[in-house]
Amino acid sequence: MAVESKELNERLQSLHRANELKLKAIPYMNRKEKIPTGFLLKDEYLQSRDRILTTFKATLEDWENWHWQMKNRITDLQILQELLPLTEQAAQDILEVGRTYRWAISPYYLSLMDSSNPWDPIRLQGLPRIEELLDLTGEEDPMGEAFTNPAPCITRRYPDRLIINVTNLCAMYCRHCQRRRNIGETDSHETRAQLQAALDYIRANPEIRDVLITGGDALMLSDLTLHWLLEELHSIPHVEIKRIGTRVPVTLPMRITDELCSILAQYPPIYINTQFNHPKEVTAEAKKAADKLISAGVVLGNQAVLLKNINDTPDIMIRLNQELLKIRVRPYYIFHAKHVKGTHHFIPKIENGLDIMEKLRGFTSGLAIPTYIINAPGGKGKTPILPQYLLSLDDEEATLRTWEGNIIHYPNY
Ligand code: SF4
């Protein structure tokens, strides 16, 4: 009898706690439905796609071909206006900004834009705005990458790993790009000779166990060059892992072809970090690209950039990270945007980032919680920023704050 009543009491307490937790979940569940995702907007995407194909007199087969997408990147205001209604002022601003900062949008990424909403998060990332010219505060190279460049194409900021910058080409020139100084006026890949010099540096430095191939967008390289580069890196005994930095799963998922995947599958382990910034970018096409990469043995992670008016609220970040987990892309970092010239209008307050981290922890799966990072100026490295959970620590105990705000004392002996 006593055992039964103990069990009953435990069950009643558990039910009470479960109800408390349910009440914490309900407000977000109600708000979540109002946050658009790529999957929810599938019909709108298909209509936009068909409209763009009609304008270009192209076929579905063309659409699926990444070379067609690249050849038809939208770089001309007149063509843009045929595809997306713009106010006269918005058109004038694009023309004006384009004289200083290049712009280009893949037809696929354009098809995700909401033609009726100037504040659409996809439009904000793809279309130039006059604010780019009004920012006189930022720097061209706040990371000081020019001073961490010990060999051609190489950036080295850490003891055991480095970056090879292989190209300045991207499927789209994101308006918030932190490397916009490299975008320049023309697209160009590094030469084989330059890449060879980078490989020679890596071979000569046995402490380098992790190499990140990036750009621009590393998957803008041809399959042939990528294959050669991966094969070379794979042949260096101390290179334990290869990483690829690319935004094509977001801006040009058709680049993830069977041929590319068959190359990637030959040189494990390969980690790909991409940059989804809004749940609208998580589409059926992005999922198809992720599925193919995962089948090739690639491990996928996401490095979002925290951007004002795009993803600087807890609800959008929770939805983004949950959508990413559904397509097997692990949220890895949230970067606080750096003070790059021409991007000031994208930079939120650090308090926004901390508030997001506070509302993620405990409220959703740990898997959906990336690390919030400020990149220290001058190439001094990534610095994690966390809400304060450890309130005090001495030889006897730690005082901690839980995700619900309970204060607890934890023994430290
Ligand atoms: S894909 Fe990356 S490097 Fe290229 S423009 Fe966008 S943010 Fe910059």
XYZ file of C-alpha atoms and ligand atoms in Angstrom:
421
model
C 0.000 0.000 0.000
C 2.801 2.372 1.012
C 4.640 1.541 -2.239
C 1.498 2.223 -4.295
C 0.938 5.559 -2.633
C 4.604 6.517 -3.196
C 4.253 5.666 -6.892
C 1.008 7.587 -7.117
C 2.599 10.584 -5.484
C 5.557 10.422 -7.893
C 3.205 10.164 -10.869
C 1.184 13.153 -9.653
C 4.350 15.236 -9.268
C 5.514 14.151 -12.723
C 2.168 15.122 -14.236
C 2.345 18.499 -12.552
C 5.869 19.066 -13.918
C 4.891 17.826 -17.378
C 2.033 20.315 -17.379
C 4.384 23.139 -16.362
C 6.680 22.222 -19.273
C 3.751 22.003 -21.681
C 2.695 25.533 -20.695
C 6.230 26.743 -21.475
C 6.044 25.141 -24.941
C 2.613 26.432 -25.980
C 3.404 30.161 -26.583
C 6.113 29.299 -29.125
C 3.930 26.631 -30.746
C 1.264 29.290 -31.334
C 3.764 31.777 -32.766
C 5.670 29.212 -34.807
C 2.881 28.799 -37.357
C 3.314 32.432 -38.380
C 7.000 31.964 -39.273
C 7.314 30.981 -42.930
C 9.581 28.111 -43.936
C 10.757 26.933 -47.330
C 8.603 23.832 -47.015
C 5.443 25.796 -46.173
C 6.039 28.101 -49.161
C 6.593 25.308 -51.673
C 3.689 26.357 -53.948
C 4.887 29.978 -54.054
C 8.369 28.733 -54.949
C 7.047 26.600 -57.810
C 5.038 29.512 -59.207
C 8.071 31.820 -59.047
C 10.265 29.197 -60.632
C 7.856 28.771 -63.538
C 7.567 32.534 -64.010
C 11.352 32.900 -64.141
C 11.661 29.983 -66.571
C 9.042 31.557 -68.851
C 10.901 34.878 -68.824
C 14.173 33.133 -69.692
C 12.422 30.789 -72.186
C 14.102 27.930 -70.354
C 13.126 24.434 -69.258
C 12.905 22.554 -65.983
C 16.011 20.703 -67.052
C 17.803 24.054 -67.346
C 16.623 25.002 -63.862
C 18.174 21.861 -62.396
C 21.474 22.544 -64.140
C 23.835 24.603 -61.998
C 25.760 25.845 -65.026
C 22.500 27.274 -66.427
C 21.808 28.897 -63.062
C 25.274 30.464 -62.990
C 25.091 31.621 -66.600
C 21.768 33.281 -65.858
C 22.631 34.900 -62.548
C 20.678 38.121 -62.393
C 23.103 41.025 -62.539
C 21.110 43.463 -64.624
C 18.493 45.827 -63.212
C 16.211 45.587 -66.232
C 16.042 41.794 -66.020
C 15.542 41.995 -62.269
C 12.594 44.326 -62.794
C 11.018 41.866 -65.209
C 11.198 39.186 -62.544
C 10.462 41.132 -59.376
C 8.335 44.268 -59.029
C 10.410 47.108 -57.573
C 9.509 50.647 -56.621
C 11.250 53.351 -58.632
C 13.284 54.296 -55.557
C 14.351 50.678 -54.877
C 15.436 50.323 -58.526
C 17.356 53.596 -58.375
C 19.087 52.469 -55.158
C 20.154 49.153 -56.695
C 21.647 51.021 -59.642
C 23.453 53.403 -57.334
C 24.833 50.736 -54.968
C 25.820 48.545 -57.916
C 28.335 51.211 -58.978
C 30.304 50.546 -55.790
C 29.377 46.997 -54.783
C 28.712 44.225 -57.258
C 25.513 42.215 -57.003
C 24.400 38.901 -58.515
C 21.535 36.564 -57.613
C 20.973 33.017 -58.803
C 17.543 32.456 -60.397
C 16.907 29.834 -57.688
C 17.548 32.268 -54.812
C 15.485 34.939 -56.584
C 12.594 32.483 -56.773
C 12.495 32.382 -52.960
C 11.899 36.141 -52.712
C 8.512 37.512 -51.742
C 7.665 39.973 -54.494
C 5.190 41.862 -52.324
C 7.316 42.405 -49.238
C 10.334 44.745 -49.328
C 11.340 43.434 -45.870
C 11.341 39.807 -46.983
C 14.439 38.184 -45.393
C 15.484 36.665 -48.715
C 15.236 40.019 -50.498
C 17.218 41.722 -47.751
C 20.052 39.236 -48.225
C 20.056 39.429 -52.028
C 19.061 42.924 -53.158
C 21.339 45.934 -52.632
C 19.954 48.693 -50.424
C 21.091 52.293 -50.248
C 22.233 51.784 -46.626
C 25.312 50.027 -48.033
C 26.593 53.396 -49.212
C 25.623 55.274 -46.057
C 27.832 53.237 -43.733
C 31.056 55.091 -43.138
C 31.955 53.221 -39.961
C 33.021 49.723 -40.952
C 36.349 48.397 -42.147
C 37.178 46.516 -45.334
C 39.000 43.757 -43.454
C 38.121 43.792 -39.733
C 39.570 40.291 -39.328
C 42.962 41.474 -40.524
C 43.075 38.517 -42.910
C 45.696 40.318 -44.947
C 48.035 39.854 -41.935
C 47.375 36.149 -41.389
C 48.422 35.044 -44.839
C 51.729 33.121 -44.585
C 51.469 31.575 -48.074
C 49.411 32.141 -51.240
C 45.645 31.594 -50.684
C 46.195 30.689 -47.012
C 44.717 32.279 -43.893
C 46.130 30.945 -40.645
C 44.683 32.045 -37.307
C 44.940 28.926 -35.142
C 47.630 26.430 -34.094
C 46.421 23.284 -35.879
C 44.221 24.406 -38.748
C 44.031 26.860 -41.607
C 41.967 28.096 -44.530
C 42.660 27.861 -48.267
C 40.792 30.575 -50.160
C 40.254 29.080 -53.596
C 38.009 31.573 -55.411
C 36.118 34.845 -55.052
C 33.148 33.500 -57.002
C 29.773 32.855 -55.331
C 26.350 31.884 -56.656
C 25.032 35.083 -55.098
C 26.748 38.065 -53.542
C 25.125 38.246 -50.130
C 24.608 41.846 -49.102
C 25.885 41.113 -45.591
C 29.020 39.336 -46.873
C 31.888 39.587 -44.405
C 34.430 39.085 -47.177
C 32.954 41.537 -49.615
C 36.346 43.116 -50.180
C 37.303 39.912 -52.046
C 34.278 40.013 -54.331
C 35.886 42.821 -56.351
C 34.864 43.577 -59.900
C 35.402 40.237 -61.581
C 35.153 36.559 -60.728
C 38.344 34.567 -60.571
C 39.588 31.274 -59.190
C 43.062 30.936 -57.742
C 45.471 29.404 -60.249
C 46.794 25.866 -59.943
C 50.210 27.359 -59.175
C 48.778 29.354 -56.259
C 46.893 26.329 -54.948
C 50.033 24.225 -55.313
C 51.952 26.771 -53.210
C 49.232 26.499 -50.538
C 49.492 22.709 -50.601
C 53.293 22.960 -50.293
C 52.850 25.103 -47.176
C 50.472 22.549 -45.648
C 52.836 19.674 -46.469
C 55.713 21.520 -44.812
C 53.773 22.162 -41.564
C 52.892 18.875 -39.885
C 50.840 20.489 -37.109
C 48.100 21.321 -39.650
C 45.509 18.594 -39.177
C 42.380 20.428 -40.368
C 42.059 22.323 -43.664
C 39.065 24.469 -44.598
C 38.604 25.080 -48.330
C 36.618 28.272 -48.791
C 36.369 31.492 -50.828
C 34.063 33.046 -51.977
C 32.299 29.750 -52.296
C 34.491 26.656 -52.496
C 31.908 24.715 -54.507
C 32.211 27.224 -57.337
C 35.368 25.359 -58.327
C 34.971 22.910 -61.191
C 34.629 19.253 -60.270
C 38.009 18.698 -61.896
C 39.878 21.217 -59.725
C 38.034 20.215 -56.591
C 38.850 16.591 -57.224
C 42.539 17.396 -57.672
C 42.632 19.563 -54.539
C 40.889 16.972 -52.361
C 43.107 14.200 -53.681
C 46.216 16.254 -52.875
C 45.017 17.088 -49.372
C 44.014 13.482 -48.794
C 47.535 12.386 -49.655
C 49.055 14.551 -46.874
C 49.325 12.193 -43.884
C 48.899 14.865 -41.182
C 45.710 16.345 -42.721
C 43.113 14.476 -40.685
C 39.983 16.300 -41.816
C 38.935 18.457 -44.740
C 36.247 21.076 -44.457
C 34.434 22.963 -47.203
C 32.816 26.366 -46.747
C 29.946 26.886 -49.172
C 26.563 28.558 -49.361
C 25.346 26.576 -52.374
C 22.936 24.377 -50.363
C 21.136 27.701 -49.695
C 21.677 29.717 -52.863
C 22.223 27.073 -55.567
C 21.321 23.573 -54.343
C 21.552 22.235 -57.927
C 25.340 22.461 -57.562
C 25.145 19.324 -55.406
C 25.228 16.900 -58.324
C 25.753 13.134 -58.308
C 29.161 13.706 -59.942
C 30.251 16.102 -57.213
C 29.040 13.704 -54.521
C 30.938 10.809 -56.065
C 34.132 12.900 -55.758
C 33.433 13.919 -52.165
C 32.713 10.313 -51.203
C 36.266 9.326 -52.136
C 38.036 11.567 -49.617
C 36.504 11.202 -46.158
C 36.232 12.691 -43.642
C 34.724 15.820 -45.203
C 32.738 18.363 -43.212
C 30.678 20.983 -45.031
C 29.606 24.131 -43.244
C 26.994 26.212 -44.960
C 25.040 29.341 -44.101
C 21.261 29.138 -43.757
C 20.098 32.363 -42.124
C 16.315 32.058 -42.259
C 13.823 29.163 -42.179
C 12.502 30.293 -45.594
C 15.795 29.060 -47.022
C 15.168 25.519 -45.793
C 13.364 24.208 -48.869
C 12.688 20.823 -50.473
C 15.576 21.617 -52.863
C 17.928 22.314 -49.965
C 16.858 19.034 -48.382
C 17.585 17.166 -51.616
C 21.092 18.681 -51.673
C 21.627 17.784 -47.997
C 20.412 14.216 -48.571
C 22.883 13.738 -51.422
C 25.799 15.104 -49.422
C 24.942 12.926 -46.442
C 24.758 9.865 -48.720
C 28.282 10.763 -49.848
C 29.401 10.577 -46.219
C 29.676 14.340 -45.708
C 28.864 15.773 -42.262
C 26.805 18.972 -42.494
C 26.825 21.987 -40.201
C 25.362 25.468 -40.335
C 27.043 28.779 -39.575
C 24.283 31.370 -39.466
C 25.091 35.059 -39.332
C 22.973 37.047 -36.900
C 21.381 39.724 -39.086
C 19.146 42.633 -38.122
C 15.584 42.344 -39.487
C 16.370 38.884 -40.861
C 16.905 36.464 -38.007
C 17.552 38.539 -34.881
C 14.650 37.150 -32.840
C 14.521 33.990 -30.701
C 11.475 32.643 -32.578
C 13.119 32.829 -35.987
C 16.351 31.294 -34.710
C 14.489 28.453 -32.979
C 12.484 27.759 -36.133
C 15.597 27.956 -38.328
C 17.541 25.526 -36.174
C 14.640 23.103 -35.843
C 14.081 23.138 -39.617
C 17.795 22.500 -40.140
C 17.766 19.481 -37.859
C 14.872 18.089 -39.895
C 17.109 18.094 -42.980
C 20.077 16.777 -40.977
C 22.122 19.983 -40.930
C 23.489 20.568 -37.437
C 23.396 24.197 -36.199
C 27.041 24.892 -35.396
C 27.657 28.631 -35.012
C 25.718 31.867 -34.880
C 28.172 34.571 -35.872
C 27.753 38.095 -34.676
C 28.170 40.137 -37.869
C 31.529 41.894 -38.084
C 31.899 45.598 -38.734
C 32.506 45.259 -42.454
C 32.133 48.434 -44.464
C 28.739 48.677 -46.162
C 26.998 46.214 -43.843
C 26.295 48.276 -40.732
C 22.512 48.107 -41.281
C 22.675 44.338 -40.772
C 24.434 44.380 -37.401
C 22.205 43.784 -34.367
C 23.128 44.499 -30.753
C 25.014 41.798 -28.862
C 22.099 41.823 -26.380
C 19.887 40.409 -29.175
C 22.250 37.498 -29.652
C 22.378 36.822 -25.908
C 18.592 36.943 -25.681
C 18.373 34.379 -28.486
C 20.806 32.051 -26.702
C 18.849 32.454 -23.472
C 15.595 31.492 -25.224
C 17.145 28.506 -26.988
C 18.745 26.776 -24.001
C 16.272 24.473 -22.299
C 13.404 25.461 -24.597
C 14.596 23.303 -27.476
C 16.902 20.323 -28.119
C 20.575 20.870 -27.340
C 21.219 19.779 -30.931
C 19.403 22.906 -32.110
C 21.662 25.211 -30.072
C 24.722 26.534 -31.882
C 27.545 28.461 -30.234
C 27.186 32.243 -30.440
C 30.491 33.698 -31.600
C 32.123 37.073 -31.881
C 35.101 36.989 -34.189
C 37.769 38.998 -32.414
C 39.106 41.831 -34.599
C 42.582 41.518 -36.037
C 42.328 37.762 -36.585
C 42.492 36.976 -32.852
C 39.965 34.189 -33.219
C 36.433 33.123 -32.404
C 35.210 34.080 -28.951
C 32.098 32.323 -27.617
C 29.478 34.504 -25.935
C 27.074 32.923 -23.453
C 24.395 34.120 -21.075
C 25.709 33.847 -17.523
C 24.851 30.485 -15.960
C 27.762 30.245 -13.516
C 27.095 32.918 -10.889
C 29.956 32.138 -8.541
C 32.566 29.456 -7.974
C 34.816 28.701 -5.007
C 36.485 25.638 -3.456
C 33.221 24.557 -1.819
C 30.508 25.132 -4.380
C 29.319 26.592 -7.630
C 26.234 28.793 -7.725
C 24.381 28.210 -10.940
C 21.365 29.640 -12.707
C 19.302 27.030 -14.594
C 17.593 27.658 -17.935
C 14.366 28.426 -16.010
C 16.108 30.896 -13.724
C 16.313 28.683 -10.635
C 19.384 29.330 -8.499
C 21.117 26.171 -7.358
C 24.192 25.411 -5.292
C 26.329 22.615 -6.637
C 29.121 20.959 -4.610
C 32.674 21.493 -5.846
C 34.696 19.001 -3.818
S 28.310 33.027 -50.260
Fe 29.597 33.581 -48.513
S 31.446 34.512 -49.409
Fe 29.860 34.452 -51.000
S 28.875 36.443 -50.874
Fe 27.671 35.043 -49.612
S 28.522 35.301 -47.551
Fe 30.025 36.165 -48.993
